[in-house]
PDB file of C-alpha atoms in Angstrom:
ATOM      1  CA  MET A 616      16.470  63.326 -15.012  1.00 58.00           C
ATOM      2  CA  SER A 617      12.821  64.264 -14.045  1.00 60.00           C
ATOM      3  CA  ILE A 618      11.164  62.701 -11.102  1.00 55.00           C
ATOM      4  CA  LYS A 619       8.601  61.640 -13.750  1.00 52.00           C
ATOM      5  CA  ASP A 620      11.143  59.960 -15.605  1.00 61.00           C
ATOM      6  CA  ARG A 621      13.001  58.364 -12.169  1.00 56.00           C
ATOM      7  CA  LEU A 622       9.853  56.833 -10.917  1.00 48.00           C
ATOM      8  CA  ALA A 623       8.849  55.445 -14.464  1.00 54.00           C
ATOM      9  CA  LYS A 624      12.599  53.823 -14.122  1.00 57.00           C
ATOM     10  CA  LYS A 625      11.888  52.046 -10.757  1.00 50.00           C
ATOM     11  CA  THR A 626       8.449  51.182 -11.806  1.00 48.00           C
ATOM     12  CA  GLY A 627       9.100  50.026 -15.416  1.00 51.00           C
ATOM     13  CA  ASP A 628       8.417  46.260 -14.396  1.00 50.00           C
ATOM     14  CA  LEU A 629       5.652  46.500 -12.040  1.00 45.00           C
ATOM     15  CA  MET A 630       2.974  47.552 -14.546  1.00 48.00           C
ATOM     16  CA  VAL A 631       0.215  46.096 -14.338  1.00 48.00           C
ATOM     17  CA  PRO A 632      -3.050  45.500 -16.845  1.00 52.00           C
ATOM     18  CA  ALA A 633      -5.370  48.252 -16.807  1.00 52.00           C
ATOM     19  CA  PRO A 634      -8.733  47.585 -14.256  1.00 52.00           C
ATOM     20  CA  ALA A 635     -11.792  46.668 -16.770  1.00 54.00           C
ATOM     21  CA  SER A 636     -14.054  48.678 -18.464  1.00 51.00           C
ATOM     22  CA  PRO A 637     -17.574  48.616 -17.247  1.00 50.00           C
ATOM     23  CA  GLU A 638     -17.802  47.108 -20.887  1.00 53.00           C
ATOM     24  CA  GLY A 639     -16.483  44.160 -19.948  1.00 50.00           C
ATOM     25  CA  GLY A 640     -12.590  45.365 -21.571  1.00 51.00           C
ATOM     26  CA  ARG A 641      -9.422  46.436 -19.864  1.00 53.00           C
ATOM     27  CA  GLY A 642      -9.084  50.641 -20.175  1.00 55.00           C
ATOM     28  CA  ALA A 643      -6.013  52.063 -20.856  1.00 58.00           C
ATOM     29  CA  SER A 644      -2.835  51.594 -19.129  1.00 60.00           C
ATOM     30  CA  PRO A 645      -2.109  54.928 -16.306  1.00 61.00           C
ATOM     31  CA  ARG A 646       0.692  56.508 -17.978  1.00 63.00           C
ATOM     32  CA  THR A 647       2.235  58.288 -14.909  1.00 69.00           C
ATOM     33  CA  ALA A 648       4.534  56.683 -12.134  1.00 67.00           C
ATOM     34  CA  PRO A 649       2.035  57.318  -9.665  1.00 69.00           C
ATOM     35  CA  GLY A 650      -0.613  56.231 -11.695  1.00 69.00           C
ATOM     36  CA  GLN A 651       1.109  52.807 -12.292  1.00 70.00           C
ATOM     37  CA  MET A 652       1.755  52.464  -8.602  1.00 74.00           C
ATOM     38  CA  LEU A 653      -2.149  53.047  -7.832  1.00 75.00           C
ATOM     39  CA  ALA A 654      -3.227  50.171  -9.813  1.00 72.00           C
ATOM     40  CA  PHE A 655      -0.582  47.901  -8.471  1.00 70.00           C
ATOM     41  CA  ARG A 656      -1.938  48.733  -5.106  1.00 75.00           C
ATOM     42  CA  SER A 657      -5.280  48.060  -6.537  1.00 76.00           C
ATOM     43  CA  ALA A 658      -3.802  44.559  -8.369  1.00 75.00           C
ATOM     44  CA  MET A 659      -2.415  43.783  -4.858  1.00 77.00           C
ATOM     45  CA  ARG A 660      -5.909  44.068  -3.082  1.00 78.00           C
ATOM     46  CA  GLU A 661      -7.655  42.158  -5.466  1.00 78.00           C
ATOM     47  CA  SER A 662      -4.839  39.517  -5.482  1.00 76.00           C
ATOM     48  CA  SER A 663      -5.161  39.784  -1.682  1.00 77.00           C
ATOM     49  CA  ASP A 664      -8.852  39.339  -1.594  1.00 75.00           C
ATOM     50  CA  ARG A 665      -8.839  36.571  -3.761  1.00 78.00           C
ATOM     51  CA  VAL A 666      -6.034  34.420  -1.810  1.00 75.00           C
ATOM     52  CA  SER A 667      -8.516  35.097   1.570  1.00 75.00           C
ATOM     53  CA  GLN A 668     -11.519  33.924  -0.637  1.00 76.00           C
ATOM     54  CA  LEU A 669      -9.302  30.384  -1.741  1.00 72.00           C
ATOM     55  CA  GLU A 670      -7.924  29.862   1.774  1.00 72.00           C
ATOM     56  CA  ALA A 671     -11.373  29.691   2.823  1.00 71.00           C
ATOM     57  CA  GLN A 672     -12.497  27.673   0.191  1.00 66.00           C
ATOM     58  CA  LEU A 673      -9.760  25.181   1.224  1.00 62.00           C
ATOM     59  CA  LYS A 674     -10.781  25.041   4.795  1.00 67.00           C
ATOM     60  CA  ASP A 675     -14.393  22.715   3.220  1.00 61.00           C
ATOM     61  CA  TYR A 676     -11.622  20.333   2.622  1.00 54.00           C
ATOM     62  CA  ASP A 677      -9.800  20.275   5.738  1.00 61.00           C
ATOM     63  CA  GLY A 678      -9.171  16.681   6.892  1.00 57.00           C
ATOM     64  CA  THR A 679      -9.954  14.960   3.433  1.00 59.00           C
ATOM     65  CA  VAL A 680      -7.844  12.981   1.715  1.00 68.00           C
ATOM     66  CA  PRO A 681      -7.089  13.095  -2.051  1.00 83.00           C
ATOM     67  CA  ILE A 682      -8.715  10.519  -4.728  1.00 89.00           C
ATOM     68  CA  ARG A 683      -6.838  10.003  -7.647  1.00 91.00           C
ATOM     69  CA  ALA A 684      -8.076   7.865 -10.973  1.00 94.00           C
ATOM     70  CA  LEU A 685      -5.195   5.775 -11.711  1.00 95.00           C
ATOM     71  CA  ASP A 686      -4.249   3.328 -14.517  1.00 95.00           C
ATOM     72  CA  PRO A 687      -4.704  -0.641 -12.641  1.00 95.00           C
ATOM     73  CA  ALA A 688      -1.632  -1.421 -14.904  1.00 94.00           C
ATOM     74  CA  THR A 689       0.284   0.865 -13.299  1.00 94.00           C
ATOM     75  CA  ILE A 690      -0.198  -0.774  -9.662  1.00 94.00           C
ATOM     76  CA  HIS A 691       0.843  -4.118  -8.651  1.00 91.00           C
ATOM     77  CA  ALA A 692       0.271  -6.431  -5.638  1.00 87.00           C
ATOM     78  CA  SER A 693       1.638  -6.221  -2.354  1.00 83.00           C
ATOM     79  CA  LYS A 694       4.253  -8.885  -1.216  1.00 78.00           C
ATOM     80  CA  TRP A 695       1.882  -9.495   2.097  1.00 76.00           C
ATOM     81  CA  ALA A 696      -1.020  -9.800  -0.835  1.00 73.00           C
ATOM     82  CA  ASN A 697      -3.365 -12.229   1.221  1.00 67.00           C
ATOM     83  CA  ARG A 698      -6.067 -12.444  -1.474  1.00 63.00           C
ATOM     84  CA  GLN A 699      -5.878 -16.088  -3.418  1.00 57.00           C
ATOM     85  CA  ASP A 700      -9.216 -16.745  -4.717  1.00 62.00           C
ATOM     86  CA  PHE A 701     -10.538 -14.214  -7.688  1.00 74.00           C
ATOM     87  CA  GLY A 702     -12.443 -17.042  -8.904  1.00 71.00           C
ATOM     88  CA  ASP A 703     -15.758 -16.893  -6.284  1.00 74.00           C
ATOM     89  CA  GLU A 704     -18.965 -15.756  -6.593  1.00 81.00           C
ATOM     90  CA  SER A 705     -18.042 -12.686  -4.107  1.00 81.00           C
ATOM     91  CA  PHE A 706     -15.787 -11.216  -6.263  1.00 85.00           C
ATOM     92  CA  ALA A 707     -18.314 -11.948  -9.364  1.00 89.00           C
ATOM     93  CA  GLU A 708     -20.670  -9.824  -7.346  1.00 90.00           C
ATOM     94  CA  LEU A 709     -18.599  -6.791  -6.517  1.00 89.00           C
ATOM     95  CA  LYS A 710     -17.067  -7.249 -10.459  1.00 91.00           C
ATOM     96  CA  SER A 711     -20.243  -6.412 -11.235  1.00 93.00           C
ATOM     97  CA  LEU A 712     -21.038  -3.763  -8.597  1.00 93.00           C
ATOM     98  CA  ILE A 713     -17.915  -2.133  -9.784  1.00 94.00           C
ATOM     99  CA  SER A 714     -19.003  -2.106 -13.776  1.00 94.00           C
ATOM    100  CA  GLU A 715     -22.447  -0.843 -12.999  1.00 93.00           C
ATOM    101  CA  ALA A 716     -21.403   1.781 -11.179  1.00 92.00           C
ATOM    102  CA  GLY A 717     -18.254   2.643 -13.779  1.00 93.00           C
ATOM    103  CA  GLY A 718     -15.677   2.180 -11.001  1.00 93.00           C
ATOM    104  CA  ASN A 719     -15.023   1.492  -8.077  1.00 93.00           C
ATOM    105  CA  THR A 720     -16.830   3.938  -5.377  1.00 90.00           C
ATOM    106  CA  GLN A 721     -14.312   2.509  -1.848  1.00 90.00           C
ATOM    107  CA  PRO A 722     -11.009   4.142  -3.031  1.00 93.00           C
ATOM    108  CA  ILE A 723      -8.364   1.335  -2.715  1.00 91.00           C
ATOM    109  CA  LYS A 724      -4.870   2.500  -1.144  1.00 92.00           C
ATOM    110  CA  VAL A 725      -1.384   2.399  -2.720  1.00 93.00           C
ATOM    111  CA  ARG A 726       1.815   3.740  -2.083  1.00 91.00           C
ATOM    112  CA  PRO A 727       4.409   4.698  -4.538  1.00 91.00           C
ATOM    113  CA  ASP A 728       6.411   1.335  -5.391  1.00 88.00           C
ATOM    114  CA  ALA A 729      10.192   1.081  -4.078  1.00 79.00           C
ATOM    115  CA  GLU A 730      11.794   1.127  -7.363  1.00 77.00           C
ATOM    116  CA  GLY A 731      10.295   3.809  -8.720  1.00 75.00           C
ATOM    117  CA  GLU A 732       7.831   2.496 -10.886  1.00 81.00           C
ATOM    118  CA  GLY A 733       3.822   2.605 -10.631  1.00 91.00           C
ATOM    119  CA  TYR A 734       2.104   1.782  -6.937  1.00 93.00           C
ATOM    120  CA  GLU A 735       2.278  -0.952  -4.727  1.00 91.00           C
ATOM    121  CA  ILE A 736      -1.200  -1.741  -3.209  1.00 91.00           C
ATOM    122  CA  VAL A 737      -1.785  -1.424   0.406  1.00 89.00           C
ATOM    123  CA  PHE A 738      -5.247  -2.556   0.506  1.00 87.00           C
ATOM    124  CA  GLY A 739      -8.406  -3.315  -2.207  1.00 88.00           C
ATOM    125  CA  HIS A 740      -6.270  -6.010  -4.079  1.00 88.00           C
ATOM    126  CA  ARG A 741      -9.910  -7.378  -5.094  1.00 88.00           C
ATOM    127  CA  ARG A 742     -11.460  -3.742  -6.101  1.00 91.00           C
ATOM    128  CA  HIS A 743      -7.983  -2.941  -8.170  1.00 93.00           C
ATOM    129  CA  ARG A 744      -8.455  -6.686  -9.773  1.00 92.00           C
ATOM    130  CA  ALA A 745     -12.049  -6.257 -11.249  1.00 93.00           C
ATOM    131  CA  CYS A 746     -11.230  -2.713 -12.508  1.00 95.00           C
ATOM    132  CA  LEU A 747      -8.200  -4.361 -14.146  1.00 94.00           C
ATOM    133  CA  GLU A 748     -10.372  -6.781 -15.958  1.00 94.00           C
ATOM    134  CA  LEU A 749     -12.719  -4.283 -16.458  1.00 95.00           C
ATOM    135  CA  GLY A 750     -10.501  -1.986 -18.312  1.00 95.00           C
ATOM    136  CA  LEU A 751     -11.631   0.756 -15.632  1.00 95.00           C
ATOM    137  CA  PRO A 752      -9.054   3.289 -14.293  1.00 95.00           C
ATOM    138  CA  VAL A 753      -9.013   2.526 -10.382  1.00 95.00           C
ATOM    139  CA  ASN A 754      -9.612   5.289  -7.557  1.00 95.00           C
ATOM    140  CA  ALA A 755      -7.486   5.243  -5.353  1.00 95.00           C
ATOM    141  CA  ILE A 756      -5.724   6.931  -2.274  1.00 92.00           C
ATOM    142  CA  VAL A 757      -1.486   7.177  -2.663  1.00 92.00           C
ATOM    143  CA  ASP A 758       0.021   7.150   0.589  1.00 90.00           C
ATOM    144  CA  ARG A 759       3.785   8.569   0.344  1.00 87.00           C
ATOM    145  CA  GLU A 760       4.594   8.126   4.268  1.00 86.00           C
ATOM    146  CA  ILE A 761       3.120   4.491   5.094  1.00 87.00           C
ATOM    147  CA  THR A 762       5.936   2.192   6.371  1.00 86.00           C
ATOM    148  CA  GLU A 763       5.699  -1.743   5.414  1.00 85.00           C
ATOM    149  CA  GLN A 764       4.480  -2.514   9.104  1.00 89.00           C
ATOM    150  CA  ASN A 765       1.564  -0.206   8.712  1.00 88.00           C
ATOM    151  CA  GLN A 766       0.936  -1.260   5.517  1.00 85.00           C
ATOM    152  CA  PHE A 767       0.611  -4.893   6.752  1.00 87.00           C
ATOM    153  CA  VAL A 768      -1.437  -3.812   9.537  1.00 88.00           C
ATOM    154  CA  GLN A 769      -3.985  -1.675   7.570  1.00 85.00           C
ATOM    155  CA  MET A 770      -4.093  -4.675   4.941  1.00 81.00           C
ATOM    156  CA  ASP A 771      -5.209  -6.785   8.411  1.00 81.00           C
ATOM    157  CA  GLN A 772      -7.575  -4.140   9.399  1.00 81.00           C
ATOM    158  CA  GLU A 773      -9.155  -4.111   6.117  1.00 77.00           C
ATOM    159  CA  ASN A 774      -9.762  -7.006   5.176  1.00 71.00           C
ATOM    160  CA  ARG A 775     -11.312  -8.138   8.938  1.00 72.00           C
ATOM    161  CA  ALA A 776     -13.975  -4.993   8.165  1.00 67.00           C
ATOM    162  CA  ARG A 777     -15.069  -6.562   4.993  1.00 62.00           C
ATOM    163  CA  LYS A 778     -14.757 -10.352   3.560  1.00 60.00           C
ATOM    164  CA  ASN A 779     -12.693 -11.783   6.241  1.00 63.00           C
ATOM    165  CA  LEU A 780     -10.249 -14.230   4.944  1.00 74.00           C
ATOM    166  CA  SER A 781     -10.223 -18.341   5.367  1.00 85.00           C
ATOM    167  CA  PRO A 782      -8.384 -19.368   8.169  1.00 90.00           C
ATOM    168  CA  TRP A 783      -6.166 -20.769   5.505  1.00 90.00           C
ATOM    169  CA  GLU A 784      -5.358 -17.425   4.139  1.00 85.00           C
ATOM    170  CA  GLN A 785      -4.699 -15.662   7.309  1.00 87.00           C
ATOM    171  CA  GLY A 786      -2.341 -18.484   8.567  1.00 90.00           C
ATOM    172  CA  VAL A 787      -0.426 -18.316   5.424  1.00 88.00           C
ATOM    173  CA  TRP A 788      -0.160 -14.586   5.907  1.00 83.00           C
ATOM    174  CA  TYR A 789       1.029 -14.429   9.193  1.00 90.00           C
ATOM    175  CA  LYS A 790       3.302 -17.121   8.561  1.00 91.00           C
ATOM    176  CA  ARG A 791       4.865 -15.307   6.045  1.00 88.00           C
ATOM    177  CA  ALA A 792       5.334 -12.074   7.888  1.00 89.00           C
ATOM    178  CA  LEU A 793       6.678 -13.853  11.019  1.00 91.00           C
ATOM    179  CA  ASP A 794       9.495 -15.842   8.382  1.00 91.00           C
ATOM    180  CA  ASP A 795      10.368 -12.629   7.230  1.00 89.00           C
ATOM    181  CA  LYS A 796      10.984 -11.079  10.762  1.00 90.00           C
ATOM    182  CA  LEU A 797       8.365  -7.911  10.203  1.00 89.00           C
ATOM    183  CA  TRP A 798       7.732  -8.558  14.077  1.00 90.00           C
ATOM    184  CA  PRO A 799       9.784 -10.337  16.649  1.00 91.00           C
ATOM    185  CA  SER A 800       7.023 -12.366  17.780  1.00 90.00           C
ATOM    186  CA  GLN A 801       3.434 -13.401  17.546  1.00 90.00           C
ATOM    187  CA  ASN A 802       2.787 -11.242  20.798  1.00 91.00           C
ATOM    188  CA  ALA A 803       4.330  -8.254  19.353  1.00 92.00           C
ATOM    189  CA  MET A 804       2.175  -8.837  15.817  1.00 90.00           C
ATOM    190  CA  ALA A 805      -1.012  -9.618  18.027  1.00 90.00           C
ATOM    191  CA  LYS A 806      -0.827  -6.206  19.162  1.00 90.00           C
ATOM    192  CA  ALA A 807       0.389  -4.248  16.329  1.00 89.00           C
ATOM    193  CA  CYS A 808      -2.800  -5.688  14.395  1.00 86.00           C
ATOM    194  CA  GLY A 809      -4.956  -5.319  17.777  1.00 87.00           C
ATOM    195  CA  LEU A 810      -5.443  -9.050  17.802  1.00 87.00           C
ATOM    196  CA  SER A 811      -5.314 -11.518  20.732  1.00 88.00           C
ATOM    197  CA  GLN A 812      -2.077 -14.120  20.646  1.00 87.00           C
ATOM    198  CA  GLY A 813      -4.537 -16.719  20.460  1.00 89.00           C
ATOM    199  CA  ASN A 814      -6.073 -15.295  17.454  1.00 88.00           C
ATOM    200  CA  ILE A 815      -2.703 -15.800  15.524  1.00 90.00           C
ATOM    201  CA  SER A 816      -1.480 -18.568  17.214  1.00 92.00           C
ATOM    202  CA  SER A 817      -4.976 -20.910  15.535  1.00 92.00           C
ATOM    203  CA  ALA A 818      -4.663 -19.394  12.289  1.00 91.00           C
ATOM    204  CA  LEU A 819      -0.717 -20.573  12.139  1.00 93.00           C
ATOM    205  CA  LEU A 820      -1.885 -23.978  12.925  1.00 93.00           C
ATOM    206  CA  VAL A 821      -3.577 -24.472   9.759  1.00 94.00           C
ATOM    207  CA  ALA A 822      -0.453 -22.867   7.830  1.00 92.00           C
ATOM    208  CA  GLU A 823       1.531 -25.813   9.527  1.00 94.00           C
ATOM    209  CA  LEU A 824      -0.539 -28.496   8.822  1.00 95.00           C
ATOM    210  CA  PRO A 825       1.466 -31.360   6.428  1.00 95.00           C
ATOM    211  CA  ASP A 826       0.994 -30.442   2.439  1.00 94.00           C
ATOM    212  CA  GLU A 827      -0.142 -33.841   2.389  1.00 94.00           C
ATOM    213  CA  VAL A 828      -2.839 -33.000   4.606  1.00 95.00           C
ATOM    214  CA  ILE A 829      -3.664 -29.965   3.146  1.00 95.00           C
ATOM    215  CA  ALA A 830      -3.993 -31.264  -0.173  1.00 93.00           C
ATOM    216  CA  ALA A 831      -7.047 -34.051   1.124  1.00 94.00           C
ATOM    217  CA  PHE A 832      -9.006 -31.401   1.346  1.00 94.00           C
ATOM    218  CA  PRO A 833     -11.667 -29.868  -1.550  1.00 92.00           C
ATOM    219  CA  SER A 834     -10.278 -26.779  -1.056  1.00 90.00           C
ATOM    220  CA  PRO A 835      -7.906 -25.205   1.619  1.00 91.00           C
ATOM    221  CA  HIS A 836     -10.303 -22.517   2.636  1.00 89.00           C
ATOM    222  CA  ASP A 837     -12.764 -25.487   3.799  1.00 92.00           C
ATOM    223  CA  ILE A 838     -10.095 -25.863   6.613  1.00 94.00           C
ATOM    224  CA  GLN A 839     -11.791 -24.566   9.566  1.00 94.00           C
ATOM    225  CA  PHE A 840      -9.799 -23.521  13.049  1.00 93.00           C
ATOM    226  CA  GLN A 841     -11.140 -26.197  15.249  1.00 94.00           C
ATOM    227  CA  GLY A 842     -10.511 -28.843  12.448  1.00 94.00           C
ATOM    228  CA  ALA A 843      -6.710 -27.620  12.703  1.00 94.00           C
ATOM    229  CA  ARG A 844      -6.778 -27.731  16.451  1.00 94.00           C
ATOM    230  CA  LYS A 845      -7.780 -31.415  16.302  1.00 94.00           C
ATOM    231  CA  LEU A 846      -5.422 -32.356  13.557  1.00 94.00           C
ATOM    232  CA  ALA A 847      -2.404 -30.916  15.057  1.00 93.00           C
ATOM    233  CA  GLY A 848      -3.163 -32.515  18.616  1.00 93.00           C
ATOM    234  CA  ALA A 849      -3.388 -36.047  16.454  1.00 93.00           C
ATOM    235  CA  LEU A 850      -0.436 -35.502  14.163  1.00 93.00           C
ATOM    236  CA  LYS A 851       1.849 -35.265  17.409  1.00 92.00           C
ATOM    237  CA  LYS A 852       0.573 -38.662  17.965  1.00 91.00           C
ATOM    238  CA  ALA A 853       0.570 -40.429  14.612  1.00 92.00           C
ATOM    239  CA  ARG A 854       1.980 -38.255  12.128  1.00 93.00           C
ATOM    240  CA  ASP A 855       3.262 -40.872   9.627  1.00 93.00           C
ATOM    241  CA  GLU A 856      -0.711 -42.715   9.783  1.00 92.00           C
ATOM    242  CA  ILE A 857      -2.525 -39.273   8.867  1.00 94.00           C
ATOM    243  CA  VAL A 858      -0.157 -38.385   6.267  1.00 93.00           C
ATOM    244  CA  GLN A 859      -0.735 -41.442   4.721  1.00 93.00           C
ATOM    245  CA  ARG A 860      -4.428 -41.522   4.870  1.00 92.00           C
ATOM    246  CA  ALA A 861      -4.135 -37.891   3.720  1.00 93.00           C
ATOM    247  CA  THR A 862      -2.258 -38.986   0.352  1.00 93.00           C
ATOM    248  CA  GLU A 863      -5.074 -41.576  -0.015  1.00 91.00           C
ATOM    249  CA  LEU A 864      -7.604 -39.066   0.204  1.00 91.00           C
ATOM    250  CA  ALA A 865      -6.380 -36.455  -2.172  1.00 90.00           C
ATOM    251  CA  GLU A 866      -6.837 -39.374  -5.018  1.00 88.00           C
ATOM    252  CA  ASP A 867     -10.847 -38.960  -4.401  1.00 84.00           C
ATOM    253  CA  PRO A 868     -11.633 -35.391  -4.980  1.00 79.00           C
ATOM    254  CA  ALA A 869     -15.654 -36.609  -4.436  1.00 84.00           C
ATOM    255  CA  ARG A 870     -15.420 -36.424  -0.593  1.00 87.00           C
ATOM    256  CA  THR A 871     -16.191 -33.344   1.385  1.00 92.00           C
ATOM    257  CA  ALA A 872     -14.010 -31.404   4.068  1.00 92.00           C
ATOM    258  CA  SER A 873     -16.145 -33.032   6.694  1.00 92.00           C
ATOM    259  CA  GLU A 874     -15.460 -36.319   5.636  1.00 92.00           C
ATOM    260  CA  VAL A 875     -11.465 -36.206   4.630  1.00 93.00           C
ATOM    261  CA  LEU A 876     -11.559 -34.752   8.531  1.00 94.00           C
ATOM    262  CA  THR A 877     -13.103 -37.439  10.050  1.00 93.00           C
ATOM    263  CA  ALA A 878     -11.266 -39.577   7.875  1.00 92.00           C
ATOM    264  CA  LEU A 879      -7.550 -37.961   9.135  1.00 93.00           C
ATOM    265  CA  LEU A 880      -8.529 -38.036  12.735  1.00 92.00           C
ATOM    266  CA  GLY A 881      -9.570 -41.835  12.360  1.00 89.00           C
ATOM    267  CA  ALA A 882      -6.274 -42.930  11.192  1.00 84.00           C
ATOM    268  CA  ALA A 883      -4.837 -41.698  14.201  1.00 77.00           C
ATOM    269  CA  ARG A 884      -6.560 -43.927  16.611  1.00 76.00           C
ATOM    270  CA  PRO A 885      -5.412 -47.108  16.986  1.00 65.00           C
ATOM    271  CA  ALA A 886      -7.763 -50.159  15.737  1.00 56.00           C
ATOM    272  CA  ALA A 887      -9.495 -51.778  18.444  1.00 54.00           C
ATOM    273  CA  PRO A 888      -8.388 -55.552  19.451  1.00 56.00           C
ATOM    274  CA  ALA A 889     -10.368 -57.789  17.441  1.00 50.00           C
ATOM    275  CA  ARG A 890     -12.987 -59.913  19.622  1.00 54.00           C
ATOM    276  CA  LYS A 891     -12.533 -63.554  20.194  1.00 55.00           C
ATOM    277  CA  GLU A 892     -16.043 -64.806  19.584  1.00 57.00           C
ATOM    278  CA  GLU A 893     -16.912 -67.787  21.368  1.00 61.00           C
ATOM    279  CA  GLU A 894     -17.807 -71.128  19.548  1.00 67.00           C
ATOM    280  CA  VAL A 895     -20.742 -71.596  21.584  1.00 75.00           C
ATOM    281  CA  GLY A 896     -22.629 -68.797  23.367  1.00 76.00           C
ATOM    282  CA  ILE A 897     -25.599 -69.590  25.589  1.00 81.00           C
ATOM    283  CA  GLU A 898     -27.689 -66.904  26.980  1.00 80.00           C
ATOM    284  CA  ARG A 899     -31.099 -67.277  29.006  1.00 79.00           C
ATOM    285  CA  LYS A 900     -33.705 -64.804  28.598  1.00 78.00           C
ATOM    286  CA  GLY A 901     -36.944 -65.111  30.149  1.00 75.00           C
ATOM    287  CA  ASP A 902     -38.548 -68.700  29.455  1.00 77.00           C
ATOM    288  CA  LEU A 903     -36.071 -68.801  26.146  1.00 81.00           C
ATOM    289  CA  LEU A 904     -32.636 -70.440  26.361  1.00 79.00           C
ATOM    290  CA  VAL A 905     -30.666 -68.753  23.413  1.00 80.00           C
ATOM    291  CA  ILE A 906     -27.588 -71.088  21.997  1.00 80.00           C
ATOM    292  CA  ARG A 907     -25.420 -69.073  19.508  1.00 78.00           C
ATOM    293  CA  LEU A 908     -23.160 -71.277  17.664  1.00 77.00           C
ATOM    294  CA  ARG A 909     -20.938 -69.680  14.871  1.00 75.00           C
ATOM    295  CA  ALA A 910     -22.106 -70.688  11.531  1.00 75.00           C
ATOM    296  CA  SER A 911     -18.497 -71.634  10.088  1.00 71.00           C
ATOM    297  CA  GLY A 912     -18.069 -74.128  12.549  1.00 71.00           C
ATOM    298  CA  VAL A 913     -21.179 -75.957  11.480  1.00 76.00           C
ATOM    299  CA  PRO A 914     -21.138 -77.207   8.016  1.00 80.00           C
ATOM    300  CA  GLN A 915     -24.799 -76.679   6.092  1.00 80.00           C
ATOM    301  CA  ASP A 916     -25.157 -80.579   5.749  1.00 79.00           C
ATOM    302  CA  ARG A 917     -24.344 -81.432   9.457  1.00 82.00           C
ATOM    303  CA  ILE A 918     -27.188 -78.709  10.553  1.00 81.00           C
ATOM    304  CA  GLU A 919     -30.224 -81.310  10.819  1.00 83.00           C
ATOM    305  CA  GLU A 920     -27.805 -83.676  12.730  1.00 81.00           C
ATOM    306  CA  LEU A 921     -26.847 -80.674  15.547  1.00 81.00           C
ATOM    307  CA  ARG A 922     -31.461 -79.951  15.529  1.00 82.00           C
ATOM    308  CA  GLN A 923     -31.643 -83.609  16.579  1.00 81.00           C
ATOM    309  CA  LEU A 924     -28.814 -84.182  18.889  1.00 82.00           C
ATOM    310  CA  ILE A 925     -30.155 -81.242  20.752  1.00 82.00           C
ATOM    311  CA  ALA A 926     -34.070 -82.374  20.639  1.00 81.00           C
ATOM    312  CA  GLY A 927     -32.367 -85.717  22.259  1.00 79.00           C
ATOM    313  CA  PHE A 928     -30.582 -83.935  25.178  1.00 81.00           C
ATOM    314  CA  LEU A 929     -34.033 -82.214  25.886  1.00 80.00           C
ATOM    315  CA  GLU A 930     -35.558 -85.487  25.945  1.00 79.00           C
ATOM    316  CA  ASP A 931     -32.946 -86.626  28.351  1.00 79.00           C
ATOM    317  CA  VAL A 932     -33.156 -83.732  30.781  1.00 76.00           C
ATOM    318  CA  GLN A 933     -37.056 -83.926  30.561  1.00 79.00           C
ATOM    319  CA  SER A 934     -37.045 -87.859  31.502  1.00 78.00           C
ATOM    320  CA  SER A 935     -34.375 -87.081  33.998  1.00 74.00           C
ATOM    321  CA  GLY A 936     -36.671 -84.453  36.030  1.00 64.00           C
ATOM    322  CA  ALA A 937     -39.689 -87.143  35.638  1.00 51.00           C
TER     323      ALA A 937
END
């Protein structure tokens, strides 16, 4: 076998397209083995140059996070979802802005569902809900490595950076995490979330109010931290009285949150003892002597008789003085 044949046999699978001709087409493929080797080396250099160009372009994206447009129907709320109200004015405004923009400009974060179907929200429940109702894809960052604890922390931080949760929403959320043993204590949760233990304790006071007390307010979102602290202290002294009063107040939805709080705290205070009024009171005021009588003790038809008795008394005093 000739050298040409042996080279052709060894390099037969290294055939490369012929280099492009000046007219834009491709020239004829090299016929000789050395020509094919040269063409292969030229193609390798071109490929290496292209790889270098792509690597240089990729450097522009260092540190960036890819955003994907997902079908909102494939995404479900997290078990730690803490947004309970999608009917308020702020949600309507958010939904309008997303509609005008044709999608959410601030991406949400999701993670693959544990069951392998779709995604679970890490944060961005309101933006997801708006896109779902508008029938728009939702822009999302997919985090495949996030733990459940980190999911909770990121959701807490993201919400505090935007529209704050109501004290009641915060309390319910923190209480659920502690009940599920996501953290062993309030202190451990506080450190993970970057909060003081007092912040969490205050929120828990709201969530741990009796159901009857919460139902007495126009909305649980109306309960503030300071009011919850006062109610918690009052409940230790007069729980039955406050719960009973709350049950009565729940039947009157016209009351404001302030009125409800005042009424509940009033139910915890013992009634002041009835003041026993004197039948006859006499008080000197300057040149006057004021006589007070209980009206119920003097019949109407005997008032004139009383006036005459007093007038007679005054005459006797004046006569005695003369």
